[in-house]
Amino acid sequence: MTKTFWLILLILSANAQAASPAEALQGYTAQAKQENPAYKAPSASKGDVFFHATHQLGNGTSVSCATCHTANPRQPGKTRANKEILPMAPSANTQRFTDAAKTEKWFRRNCQDVLERTCTAQEKSDFIAYLLSVK
Amino acid sequence: MFTRKLLQAGLLFGAIFTTGYLLADDHEGGGSRSLAPVTQPKWQAECASCHMLYHPGLLPERSWRKLMGGLDKHFGENASLDKLTQQEILQFLVANSADHNGSRRSEKIASSIPAQATPLRITETAYFQHKHDEISASVWKRPKIGSQSNCIACHSGAEKGNFSEDYVRIPR
């Protein structure tokens, strides 16, 4: 019982720790450098290409991040089930990339849906760098 | 004379009251007749980020178990959750599912599903199809409706469990 209590408290406190998009970028960049020592710094232009690139899925349909998020990250997007998605660019949505667990959850889901694989830390780092550059 | 008047008035009053009661069959506030509004923060946050919030009373326990066990392939999308959140939401869905919440609408939904079937779509149930058999294909395709899974387009109180006929408004 006490163990569960402390576990819940730990999870809550970890979640409650609001991070900034810059911190998220820093974290993924550090991870990317670990994975690949040749990686020097995040590239907003590579993130731009990544965001807009279309991929042919196994079932024949073409998708990109922009399919749901629209080509302009300052604009709200729409899910396939007709629900609004708040803008991806932190300049248009201050909540974006402020919750590390939430950020990871959506990378996990959407990388699988769009790329049919997980994303590398380098891709995540470039992706956030691009979205931070959109003013 | 007076007794007769009183009797007439009583009869009239009784008739009005009974009519109201009978009409109330499909109404809100009918106690256990309609789905009671339910809340659960994780269910609301997680299940409504991509689509409208579907009331747990719309599917039986076995359907929710199957659905929550396959979130990595959720109607063609990856909606996977961490184990703890997934378990917590599943418990809530089961406790309020069509075969456990005690409302009459839920009972009707549950009993319209064959014992060996485990539908993942509410729209697959005989109850849903029977209730909507007068809606033509062209109505479903209206831009403001889009598909049968968009309950909230016509039932504005759908997320709170209100599917009463009185509140249905079909957009043009």
PDB file of C-alpha atoms in Angstrom:
ATOM      1  CA  MET A   1       0.000   0.000   0.000  1.00  0.00           C
ATOM      2  CA  THR A   2       2.676   2.503   1.061  1.00  0.00           C
ATOM      3  CA  LYS A   3       4.792   1.364  -1.854  1.00  0.00           C
ATOM      4  CA  THR A   4       1.945   2.076  -4.268  1.00  0.00           C
ATOM      5  CA  PHE A   5       1.439   5.465  -2.664  1.00  0.00           C
ATOM      6  CA  TRP A   6       5.061   6.475  -3.172  1.00  0.00           C
ATOM      7  CA  LEU A   7       5.053   5.108  -6.684  1.00  0.00           C
ATOM      8  CA  ILE A   8       1.992   7.190  -7.568  1.00  0.00           C
ATOM      9  CA  LEU A   9       3.523  10.240  -5.916  1.00  0.00           C
ATOM     10  CA  LEU A  10       6.708   9.726  -7.897  1.00  0.00           C
ATOM     11  CA  ILE A  11       4.811   9.424 -11.171  1.00  0.00           C
ATOM     12  CA  LEU A  12       2.727  12.496 -10.372  1.00  0.00           C
ATOM     13  CA  SER A  13       5.731  14.599  -9.472  1.00  0.00           C
ATOM     14  CA  ALA A  14       7.563  13.462 -12.606  1.00  0.00           C
ATOM     15  CA  ASN A  15       4.554  14.420 -14.725  1.00  0.00           C
ATOM     16  CA  ALA A  16       4.020  17.670 -12.909  1.00  0.00           C
ATOM     17  CA  GLN A  17       7.510  18.809 -13.806  1.00  0.00           C
ATOM     18  CA  ALA A  18       6.669  21.118 -16.684  1.00  0.00           C
ATOM     19  CA  ALA A  19       9.463  21.347 -19.191  1.00  0.00           C
ATOM     20  CA  SER A  20      10.018  23.924 -21.911  1.00  0.00           C
ATOM     21  CA  PRO A  21      10.283  23.084 -25.638  1.00  0.00           C
ATOM     22  CA  ALA A  22      13.940  24.193 -25.459  1.00  0.00           C
ATOM     23  CA  GLU A  23      14.572  21.577 -22.761  1.00  0.00           C
ATOM     24  CA  ALA A  24      12.860  18.924 -24.853  1.00  0.00           C
ATOM     25  CA  LEU A  25      15.104  19.869 -27.777  1.00  0.00           C
ATOM     26  CA  GLN A  26      18.169  19.711 -25.533  1.00  0.00           C
ATOM     27  CA  GLY A  27      17.220  16.266 -24.281  1.00  0.00           C
ATOM     28  CA  TYR A  28      16.711  14.768 -27.738  1.00  0.00           C
ATOM     29  CA  THR A  29      19.902  16.426 -29.046  1.00  0.00           C
ATOM     30  CA  ALA A  30      21.950  14.889 -26.218  1.00  0.00           C
ATOM     31  CA  GLN A  31      20.369  11.509 -26.973  1.00  0.00           C
ATOM     32  CA  ALA A  32      21.094  11.923 -30.701  1.00  0.00           C
ATOM     33  CA  LYS A  33      24.754  12.675 -30.018  1.00  0.00           C
ATOM     34  CA  GLN A  34      24.958   9.520 -27.937  1.00  0.00           C
ATOM     35  CA  GLU A  35      23.426   7.459 -30.713  1.00  0.00           C
ATOM     36  CA  ASN A  36      25.612   9.081 -33.370  1.00  0.00           C
ATOM     37  CA  PRO A  37      28.789  10.960 -32.331  1.00  0.00           C
ATOM     38  CA  ALA A  38      28.886  12.608 -35.788  1.00  0.00           C
ATOM     39  CA  TYR A  39      25.628  14.472 -34.987  1.00  0.00           C
ATOM     40  CA  LYS A  40      26.648  18.019 -34.104  1.00  0.00           C
ATOM     41  CA  ALA A  41      23.522  20.150 -33.726  1.00  0.00           C
ATOM     42  CA  PRO A  42      19.792  20.006 -34.532  1.00  0.00           C
ATOM     43  CA  SER A  43      18.863  21.160 -38.022  1.00  0.00           C
ATOM     44  CA  ALA A  44      15.606  23.076 -38.497  1.00  0.00           C
ATOM     45  CA  SER A  45      15.811  22.659 -42.275  1.00  0.00           C
ATOM     46  CA  LYS A  46      16.109  18.859 -41.956  1.00  0.00           C
ATOM     47  CA  GLY A  47      13.145  18.954 -39.568  1.00  0.00           C
ATOM     48  CA  ASP A  48      11.216  20.968 -42.170  1.00  0.00           C
ATOM     49  CA  VAL A  49      11.852  18.302 -44.824  1.00  0.00           C
ATOM     50  CA  PHE A  50      10.927  15.559 -42.313  1.00  0.00           C
ATOM     51  CA  PHE A  51       7.629  17.271 -41.399  1.00  0.00           C
ATOM     52  CA  HIS A  52       6.488  17.664 -45.006  1.00  0.00           C
ATOM     53  CA  ALA A  53       7.883  14.451 -46.542  1.00  0.00           C
ATOM     54  CA  THR A  54       5.222  12.006 -47.749  1.00  0.00           C
ATOM     55  CA  HIS A  55       5.580   8.279 -47.183  1.00  0.00           C
ATOM     56  CA  GLN A  56       3.917   5.433 -49.023  1.00  0.00           C
ATOM     57  CA  LEU A  57       2.401   3.073 -46.474  1.00  0.00           C
ATOM     58  CA  GLY A  58       2.154  -0.693 -46.803  1.00  0.00           C
ATOM     59  CA  ASN A  59      -1.560  -0.332 -47.588  1.00  0.00           C
ATOM     60  CA  GLY A  60      -0.867   2.044 -50.487  1.00  0.00           C
ATOM     61  CA  THR A  61      -1.932   5.358 -48.936  1.00  0.00           C
ATOM     62  CA  SER A  62       0.408   8.345 -48.795  1.00  0.00           C
ATOM     63  CA  VAL A  63       0.881  10.161 -45.505  1.00  0.00           C
ATOM     64  CA  SER A  64       3.023  12.855 -43.945  1.00  0.00           C
ATOM     65  CA  CYS A  65       2.983  14.702 -40.627  1.00  0.00           C
ATOM     66  CA  ALA A  66       1.243  17.477 -42.562  1.00  0.00           C
ATOM     67  CA  THR A  67      -1.646  15.175 -43.527  1.00  0.00           C
ATOM     68  CA  CYS A  68      -3.206  15.737 -40.096  1.00  0.00           C
ATOM     69  CA  HIS A  69      -1.240  18.747 -38.842  1.00  0.00           C
ATOM     70  CA  THR A  70      -1.578  20.724 -42.125  1.00  0.00           C
ATOM     71  CA  ALA A  71       1.475  22.071 -43.996  1.00  0.00           C
ATOM     72  CA  ASN A  72       1.583  25.101 -41.690  1.00  0.00           C
ATOM     73  CA  PRO A  73       2.536  24.156 -38.087  1.00  0.00           C
ATOM     74  CA  ARG A  74       0.963  27.395 -36.835  1.00  0.00           C
ATOM     75  CA  GLN A  75      -2.449  26.207 -38.002  1.00  0.00           C
ATOM     76  CA  PRO A  76      -4.668  23.758 -36.094  1.00  0.00           C
ATOM     77  CA  GLY A  77      -4.955  20.326 -37.693  1.00  0.00           C
ATOM     78  CA  LYS A  78      -7.611  17.640 -37.727  1.00  0.00           C
ATOM     79  CA  THR A  79      -7.534  13.931 -36.844  1.00  0.00           C
ATOM     80  CA  ARG A  80      -9.091  11.338 -39.168  1.00  0.00           C
ATOM     81  CA  ALA A  81     -11.960  11.189 -36.670  1.00  0.00           C
ATOM     82  CA  ASN A  82     -12.673  14.885 -37.104  1.00  0.00           C
ATOM     83  CA  LYS A  83     -11.175  16.196 -33.867  1.00  0.00           C
ATOM     84  CA  GLU A  84      -9.167  19.407 -33.800  1.00  0.00           C
ATOM     85  CA  ILE A  85      -5.409  19.145 -33.158  1.00  0.00           C
ATOM     86  CA  LEU A  86      -3.848  22.230 -31.582  1.00  0.00           C
ATOM     87  CA  PRO A  87      -0.994  23.827 -33.580  1.00  0.00           C
ATOM     88  CA  MET A  88       2.403  22.091 -33.474  1.00  0.00           C
ATOM     89  CA  ALA A  89       4.528  25.267 -33.414  1.00  0.00           C
ATOM     90  CA  PRO A  90       5.240  26.424 -29.822  1.00  0.00           C
ATOM     91  CA  SER A  91       4.869  30.009 -31.124  1.00  0.00           C
ATOM     92  CA  ALA A  92       1.185  29.259 -31.767  1.00  0.00           C
ATOM     93  CA  ASN A  93       0.584  26.827 -28.888  1.00  0.00           C
ATOM     94  CA  THR A  94       2.494  27.368 -25.656  1.00  0.00           C
ATOM     95  CA  GLN A  95       1.535  23.910 -24.337  1.00  0.00           C
ATOM     96  CA  ARG A  96       3.452  22.114 -27.096  1.00  0.00           C
ATOM     97  CA  PHE A  97       6.503  20.065 -25.922  1.00  0.00           C
ATOM     98  CA  THR A  98       6.040  21.027 -22.247  1.00  0.00           C
ATOM     99  CA  ASP A  99       5.253  17.482 -21.065  1.00  0.00           C
ATOM    100  CA  ALA A 100       8.011  14.969 -21.813  1.00  0.00           C
ATOM    101  CA  ALA A 101       5.797  11.882 -21.384  1.00  0.00           C
ATOM    102  CA  LYS A 102       3.169  13.320 -23.719  1.00  0.00           C
ATOM    103  CA  THR A 103       5.787  14.218 -26.321  1.00  0.00           C
ATOM    104  CA  GLU A 104       7.173  10.666 -26.238  1.00  0.00           C
ATOM    105  CA  LYS A 105       3.680   9.160 -26.409  1.00  0.00           C
ATOM    106  CA  TRP A 106       2.886  10.987 -29.630  1.00  0.00           C
ATOM    107  CA  PHE A 107       6.282  10.282 -31.215  1.00  0.00           C
ATOM    108  CA  ARG A 108       5.722   6.595 -30.418  1.00  0.00           C
ATOM    109  CA  ARG A 109       2.264   6.558 -32.010  1.00  0.00           C
ATOM    110  CA  ASN A 110       2.728   8.886 -34.953  1.00  0.00           C
ATOM    111  CA  CYS A 111       6.156   7.660 -36.084  1.00  0.00           C
ATOM    112  CA  GLN A 112       4.575   4.211 -36.312  1.00  0.00           C
ATOM    113  CA  ASP A 113       1.578   5.544 -38.241  1.00  0.00           C
ATOM    114  CA  VAL A 114       3.523   7.719 -40.686  1.00  0.00           C
ATOM    115  CA  LEU A 115       6.907   5.966 -41.010  1.00  0.00           C
ATOM    116  CA  GLU A 116       5.877   2.465 -39.876  1.00  0.00           C
ATOM    117  CA  ARG A 117       8.881   2.465 -37.549  1.00  0.00           C
ATOM    118  CA  THR A 118      10.158   4.347 -34.499  1.00  0.00           C
ATOM    119  CA  CYS A 119      11.870   7.721 -34.994  1.00  0.00           C
ATOM    120  CA  THR A 120      15.505   8.267 -34.138  1.00  0.00           C
ATOM    121  CA  ALA A 121      16.528  10.842 -31.513  1.00  0.00           C
ATOM    122  CA  GLN A 122      18.144  12.784 -34.358  1.00  0.00           C
ATOM    123  CA  GLU A 123      14.830  13.003 -36.236  1.00  0.00           C
ATOM    124  CA  LYS A 124      13.011  14.095 -33.076  1.00  0.00           C
ATOM    125  CA  SER A 125      15.640  16.728 -32.377  1.00  0.00           C
ATOM    126  CA  ASP A 126      15.494  18.156 -35.943  1.00  0.00           C
ATOM    127  CA  PHE A 127      11.680  18.013 -35.840  1.00  0.00           C
ATOM    128  CA  ILE A 128      11.443  20.113 -32.667  1.00  0.00           C
ATOM    129  CA  ALA A 129      14.145  22.501 -33.942  1.00  0.00           C
ATOM    130  CA  TYR A 130      12.034  23.101 -37.060  1.00  0.00           C
ATOM    131  CA  LEU A 131       8.832  23.676 -35.090  1.00  0.00           C
ATOM    132  CA  LEU A 132      10.643  26.103 -32.778  1.00  0.00           C
ATOM    133  CA  SER A 133      11.898  28.005 -35.830  1.00  0.00           C
ATOM    134  CA  VAL A 134       8.364  28.597 -37.140  1.00  0.00           C
ATOM    135  CA  LYS A 135       7.344  32.041 -35.930  1.00  0.00           C
TER     136      LYS A 135
ATOM    137  CA  MET B   1     -72.326  16.294  -7.443  1.00  0.00           C
ATOM    138  CA  PHE B   2     -69.155  17.379  -5.753  1.00  0.00           C
ATOM    139  CA  THR B   3     -67.893  13.790  -5.531  1.00  0.00           C
ATOM    140  CA  ARG B   4     -68.479  13.357  -9.260  1.00  0.00           C
ATOM    141  CA  LYS B   5     -66.510  16.525 -10.092  1.00  0.00           C
ATOM    142  CA  LEU B   6     -63.671  15.370  -7.885  1.00  0.00           C
ATOM    143  CA  LEU B   7     -63.670  11.972  -9.549  1.00  0.00           C
ATOM    144  CA  GLN B   8     -63.591  13.566 -13.014  1.00  0.00           C
ATOM    145  CA  ALA B   9     -60.730  15.839 -12.071  1.00  0.00           C
ATOM    146  CA  GLY B  10     -58.851  12.917 -10.561  1.00  0.00           C
ATOM    147  CA  LEU B  11     -59.352  10.874 -13.693  1.00  0.00           C
ATOM    148  CA  LEU B  12     -58.141  13.720 -15.916  1.00  0.00           C
ATOM    149  CA  PHE B  13     -55.106  14.341 -13.737  1.00  0.00           C
ATOM    150  CA  GLY B  14     -54.317  10.635 -13.672  1.00  0.00           C
ATOM    151  CA  ALA B  15     -54.582  10.375 -17.449  1.00  0.00           C
ATOM    152  CA  ILE B  16     -52.210  13.323 -17.993  1.00  0.00           C
ATOM    153  CA  PHE B  17     -49.764  11.937 -15.503  1.00  0.00           C
ATOM    154  CA  THR B  18     -49.821   8.455 -17.023  1.00  0.00           C
ATOM    155  CA  THR B  19     -49.366   9.832 -20.551  1.00  0.00           C
ATOM    156  CA  GLY B  20     -46.393  11.836 -19.369  1.00  0.00           C
ATOM    157  CA  TYR B  21     -44.943   8.799 -17.693  1.00  0.00           C
ATOM    158  CA  LEU B  22     -45.349   6.623 -20.768  1.00  0.00           C
ATOM    159  CA  LEU B  23     -43.891   9.278 -23.065  1.00  0.00           C
ATOM    160  CA  ALA B  24     -40.970   9.680 -20.713  1.00  0.00           C
ATOM    161  CA  ASP B  25     -39.744   6.237 -21.747  1.00  0.00           C
ATOM    162  CA  ASP B  26     -36.964   7.677 -23.849  1.00  0.00           C
ATOM    163  CA  HIS B  27     -36.419  10.851 -21.867  1.00  0.00           C
ATOM    164  CA  GLU B  28     -33.552  12.270 -19.896  1.00  0.00           C
ATOM    165  CA  GLY B  29     -33.869  12.102 -16.143  1.00  0.00           C
ATOM    166  CA  GLY B  30     -35.754   8.841 -16.381  1.00  0.00           C
ATOM    167  CA  GLY B  31     -33.499   7.343 -13.750  1.00  0.00           C
ATOM    168  CA  SER B  32     -32.012   4.118 -14.985  1.00  0.00           C
ATOM    169  CA  ARG B  33     -33.680   4.399 -18.397  1.00  0.00           C
ATOM    170  CA  SER B  34     -30.952   6.511 -20.020  1.00  0.00           C
ATOM    171  CA  LEU B  35     -27.193   6.319 -19.746  1.00  0.00           C
ATOM    172  CA  ALA B  36     -25.962   8.205 -16.700  1.00  0.00           C
ATOM    173  CA  PRO B  37     -23.205  10.753 -17.361  1.00  0.00           C
ATOM    174  CA  VAL B  38     -19.854   9.367 -16.209  1.00  0.00           C
ATOM    175  CA  THR B  39     -16.468  10.967 -15.642  1.00  0.00           C
ATOM    176  CA  GLN B  40     -12.930   9.659 -15.378  1.00  0.00           C
ATOM    177  CA  PRO B  41     -10.048  12.069 -16.042  1.00  0.00           C
ATOM    178  CA  LYS B  42      -7.776   9.610 -17.907  1.00  0.00           C
ATOM    179  CA  TRP B  43     -10.614   8.234 -20.015  1.00  0.00           C
ATOM    180  CA  GLN B  44     -11.588  11.775 -20.939  1.00  0.00           C
ATOM    181  CA  ALA B  45      -8.030  12.937 -21.674  1.00  0.00           C
ATOM    182  CA  GLU B  46      -6.816   9.875 -23.573  1.00  0.00           C
ATOM    183  CA  CYS B  47      -9.891   8.664 -25.435  1.00  0.00           C
ATOM    184  CA  ALA B  48     -11.030  12.090 -26.572  1.00  0.00           C
ATOM    185  CA  SER B  49      -7.771  13.386 -28.015  1.00  0.00           C
ATOM    186  CA  CYS B  50      -8.483  11.841 -31.439  1.00  0.00           C
ATOM    187  CA  HIS B  51     -12.246  11.287 -31.469  1.00  0.00           C
ATOM    188  CA  MET B  52     -15.431  12.136 -29.570  1.00  0.00           C
ATOM    189  CA  LEU B  53     -15.831  10.504 -26.177  1.00  0.00           C
ATOM    190  CA  TYR B  54     -17.823   7.277 -26.508  1.00  0.00           C
ATOM    191  CA  HIS B  55     -19.856   6.407 -23.412  1.00  0.00           C
ATOM    192  CA  PRO B  56     -18.809   3.050 -21.849  1.00  0.00           C
ATOM    193  CA  GLY B  57     -22.479   1.994 -21.766  1.00  0.00           C
ATOM    194  CA  LEU B  58     -22.527   1.715 -25.552  1.00  0.00           C
ATOM    195  CA  LEU B  59     -20.557  -1.561 -25.681  1.00  0.00           C
ATOM    196  CA  PRO B  60     -20.400  -4.675 -23.488  1.00  0.00           C
ATOM    197  CA  GLU B  61     -17.439  -5.616 -21.307  1.00  0.00           C
ATOM    198  CA  ARG B  62     -16.013  -8.131 -23.799  1.00  0.00           C
ATOM    199  CA  SER B  63     -15.921  -5.452 -26.511  1.00  0.00           C
ATOM    200  CA  TRP B  64     -14.031  -2.979 -24.313  1.00  0.00           C
ATOM    201  CA  ARG B  65     -11.549  -5.696 -23.312  1.00  0.00           C
ATOM    202  CA  LYS B  66     -10.876  -6.543 -26.944  1.00  0.00           C
ATOM    203  CA  LEU B  67     -10.637  -2.896 -27.974  1.00  0.00           C
ATOM    204  CA  MET B  68      -8.291  -1.923 -25.137  1.00  0.00           C
ATOM    205  CA  GLY B  69      -6.156  -4.985 -25.870  1.00  0.00           C
ATOM    206  CA  GLY B  70      -5.484  -3.835 -29.423  1.00  0.00           C
ATOM    207  CA  LEU B  71      -4.761  -0.128 -29.086  1.00  0.00           C
ATOM    208  CA  ASP B  72      -1.593  -0.390 -31.175  1.00  0.00           C
ATOM    209  CA  LYS B  73      -3.885  -1.106 -34.139  1.00  0.00           C
ATOM    210  CA  HIS B  74      -6.910   0.998 -33.229  1.00  0.00           C
ATOM    211  CA  PHE B  75      -9.050   1.283 -36.387  1.00  0.00           C
ATOM    212  CA  GLY B  76      -5.858   1.648 -38.418  1.00  0.00           C
ATOM    213  CA  GLU B  77      -4.001   3.915 -36.019  1.00  0.00           C
ATOM    214  CA  ASN B  78      -1.525   3.480 -33.225  1.00  0.00           C
ATOM    215  CA  ALA B  79      -3.284   4.634 -30.051  1.00  0.00           C
ATOM    216  CA  SER B  80      -1.118   2.653 -27.625  1.00  0.00           C
ATOM    217  CA  LEU B  81      -0.979   3.693 -23.964  1.00  0.00           C
ATOM    218  CA  ASP B  82       1.367   2.918 -21.100  1.00  0.00           C
ATOM    219  CA  LYS B  83       0.260  -0.183 -19.178  1.00  0.00           C
ATOM    220  CA  LEU B  84      -0.902   1.676 -16.059  1.00  0.00           C
ATOM    221  CA  THR B  85      -3.148   4.116 -17.952  1.00  0.00           C
ATOM    222  CA  GLN B  86      -4.483   1.342 -20.172  1.00  0.00           C
ATOM    223  CA  GLN B  87      -5.469  -0.743 -17.127  1.00  0.00           C
ATOM    224  CA  GLU B  88      -7.059   2.173 -15.309  1.00  0.00           C
ATOM    225  CA  ILE B  89      -9.187   3.138 -18.309  1.00  0.00           C
ATOM    226  CA  LEU B  90     -10.174  -0.477 -18.978  1.00  0.00           C
ATOM    227  CA  GLN B  91     -11.401  -0.907 -15.391  1.00  0.00           C
ATOM    228  CA  PHE B  92     -13.549   2.191 -15.738  1.00  0.00           C
ATOM    229  CA  LEU B  93     -14.953   1.057 -19.098  1.00  0.00           C
ATOM    230  CA  VAL B  94     -15.792  -2.407 -17.751  1.00  0.00           C
ATOM    231  CA  ALA B  95     -17.507  -1.048 -14.615  1.00  0.00           C
ATOM    232  CA  ASN B  96     -19.750   1.190 -16.727  1.00  0.00           C
ATOM    233  CA  SER B  97     -20.106  -1.092 -19.756  1.00  0.00           C
ATOM    234  CA  ALA B  98     -23.416  -2.012 -21.393  1.00  0.00           C
ATOM    235  CA  ASP B  99     -23.698  -5.223 -19.381  1.00  0.00           C
ATOM    236  CA  HIS B 100     -22.847  -3.620 -16.027  1.00  0.00           C
ATOM    237  CA  ASN B 101     -24.281  -0.097 -15.765  1.00  0.00           C
ATOM    238  CA  GLY B 102     -27.922  -1.112 -15.351  1.00  0.00           C
ATOM    239  CA  SER B 103     -29.520   1.401 -17.693  1.00  0.00           C
ATOM    240  CA  ARG B 104     -32.241   0.188 -19.991  1.00  0.00           C
ATOM    241  CA  ARG B 105     -30.590   1.538 -23.130  1.00  0.00           C
ATOM    242  CA  SER B 106     -27.419  -0.362 -22.282  1.00  0.00           C
ATOM    243  CA  GLU B 107     -29.387  -3.541 -21.630  1.00  0.00           C
ATOM    244  CA  LYS B 108     -31.021  -3.215 -25.032  1.00  0.00           C
ATOM    245  CA  ILE B 109     -27.666  -2.696 -26.728  1.00  0.00           C
ATOM    246  CA  ALA B 110     -26.121  -5.678 -24.930  1.00  0.00           C
ATOM    247  CA  SER B 111     -29.037  -7.995 -25.684  1.00  0.00           C
ATOM    248  CA  SER B 112     -28.982  -7.010 -29.380  1.00  0.00           C
ATOM    249  CA  ILE B 113     -25.479  -8.506 -29.714  1.00  0.00           C
ATOM    250  CA  PRO B 114     -25.250 -12.280 -30.336  1.00  0.00           C
ATOM    251  CA  ALA B 115     -23.448 -14.111 -27.518  1.00  0.00           C
ATOM    252  CA  GLN B 116     -20.602 -15.227 -29.758  1.00  0.00           C
ATOM    253  CA  ALA B 117     -20.011 -11.734 -31.238  1.00  0.00           C
ATOM    254  CA  THR B 118     -17.609  -9.123 -29.851  1.00  0.00           C
ATOM    255  CA  PRO B 119     -18.214  -5.965 -31.885  1.00  0.00           C
ATOM    256  CA  LEU B 120     -15.651  -3.163 -31.740  1.00  0.00           C
ATOM    257  CA  ARG B 121     -17.947  -0.715 -33.484  1.00  0.00           C
ATOM    258  CA  ILE B 122     -21.135   0.501 -31.816  1.00  0.00           C
ATOM    259  CA  THR B 123     -22.535   0.945 -35.335  1.00  0.00           C
ATOM    260  CA  GLU B 124     -22.307  -2.832 -35.887  1.00  0.00           C
ATOM    261  CA  THR B 125     -24.853  -3.613 -33.181  1.00  0.00           C
ATOM    262  CA  ALA B 126     -28.405  -4.535 -34.163  1.00  0.00           C
ATOM    263  CA  TYR B 127     -29.668  -1.960 -31.675  1.00  0.00           C
ATOM    264  CA  PHE B 128     -27.828   0.885 -33.417  1.00  0.00           C
ATOM    265  CA  GLN B 129     -28.918  -0.256 -36.857  1.00  0.00           C
ATOM    266  CA  HIS B 130     -32.544  -0.627 -35.804  1.00  0.00           C
ATOM    267  CA  LYS B 131     -32.585   2.806 -34.147  1.00  0.00           C
ATOM    268  CA  HIS B 132     -31.147   4.450 -37.274  1.00  0.00           C
ATOM    269  CA  ASP B 133     -32.920   2.487 -40.001  1.00  0.00           C
ATOM    270  CA  GLU B 134     -34.802   5.588 -41.206  1.00  0.00           C
ATOM    271  CA  ILE B 135     -31.588   7.561 -41.868  1.00  0.00           C
ATOM    272  CA  SER B 136     -30.646   7.395 -45.561  1.00  0.00           C
ATOM    273  CA  ALA B 137     -27.087   7.006 -46.856  1.00  0.00           C
ATOM    274  CA  SER B 138     -27.093  10.572 -48.191  1.00  0.00           C
ATOM    275  CA  VAL B 139     -27.852  11.975 -44.727  1.00  0.00           C
ATOM    276  CA  TRP B 140     -24.861  10.134 -43.210  1.00  0.00           C
ATOM    277  CA  LYS B 141     -22.635  11.638 -45.905  1.00  0.00           C
ATOM    278  CA  ARG B 142     -23.575  15.268 -45.162  1.00  0.00           C
ATOM    279  CA  PRO B 143     -20.398  17.268 -44.459  1.00  0.00           C
ATOM    280  CA  LYS B 144     -21.494  18.103 -40.905  1.00  0.00           C
ATOM    281  CA  ILE B 145     -22.095  14.403 -40.140  1.00  0.00           C
ATOM    282  CA  GLY B 146     -19.513  12.543 -42.211  1.00  0.00           C
ATOM    283  CA  SER B 147     -19.942   9.056 -40.779  1.00  0.00           C
ATOM    284  CA  GLN B 148     -22.048   6.903 -38.472  1.00  0.00           C
ATOM    285  CA  SER B 149     -19.385   7.106 -35.784  1.00  0.00           C
ATOM    286  CA  ASN B 150     -19.906  10.863 -35.365  1.00  0.00           C
ATOM    287  CA  CYS B 151     -22.750  10.559 -32.790  1.00  0.00           C
ATOM    288  CA  ILE B 152     -22.260  14.090 -31.552  1.00  0.00           C
ATOM    289  CA  ALA B 153     -23.215  15.574 -34.942  1.00  0.00           C
ATOM    290  CA  CYS B 154     -26.902  14.840 -34.201  1.00  0.00           C
ATOM    291  CA  HIS B 155     -26.898  13.846 -30.508  1.00  0.00           C
ATOM    292  CA  SER B 156     -25.296  16.922 -28.955  1.00  0.00           C
ATOM    293  CA  GLY B 157     -25.309  15.310 -25.495  1.00  0.00           C
ATOM    294  CA  ALA B 158     -23.733  12.041 -26.708  1.00  0.00           C
ATOM    295  CA  GLU B 159     -20.567  12.426 -24.657  1.00  0.00           C
ATOM    296  CA  LYS B 160     -22.700  12.697 -21.520  1.00  0.00           C
ATOM    297  CA  GLY B 161     -24.723   9.646 -22.515  1.00  0.00           C
ATOM    298  CA  ASN B 162     -27.765  11.589 -23.710  1.00  0.00           C
ATOM    299  CA  PHE B 163     -29.168   9.871 -26.801  1.00  0.00           C
ATOM    300  CA  SER B 164     -32.764  10.897 -26.120  1.00  0.00           C
ATOM    301  CA  GLU B 165     -34.846  11.333 -29.258  1.00  0.00           C
ATOM    302  CA  ASP B 166     -36.033  14.727 -27.965  1.00  0.00           C
ATOM    303  CA  TYR B 167     -32.572  16.191 -28.332  1.00  0.00           C
ATOM    304  CA  VAL B 168     -31.764  14.861 -31.790  1.00  0.00           C
ATOM    305  CA  ARG B 169     -30.992  17.571 -34.320  1.00  0.00           C
ATOM    306  CA  ILE B 170     -29.907  16.346 -37.734  1.00  0.00           C
ATOM    307  CA  PRO B 171     -27.735  19.033 -39.382  1.00  0.00           C
ATOM    308  CA  ARG B 172     -28.563  20.065 -42.956  1.00  0.00           C
TER     309      ARG B 172
END
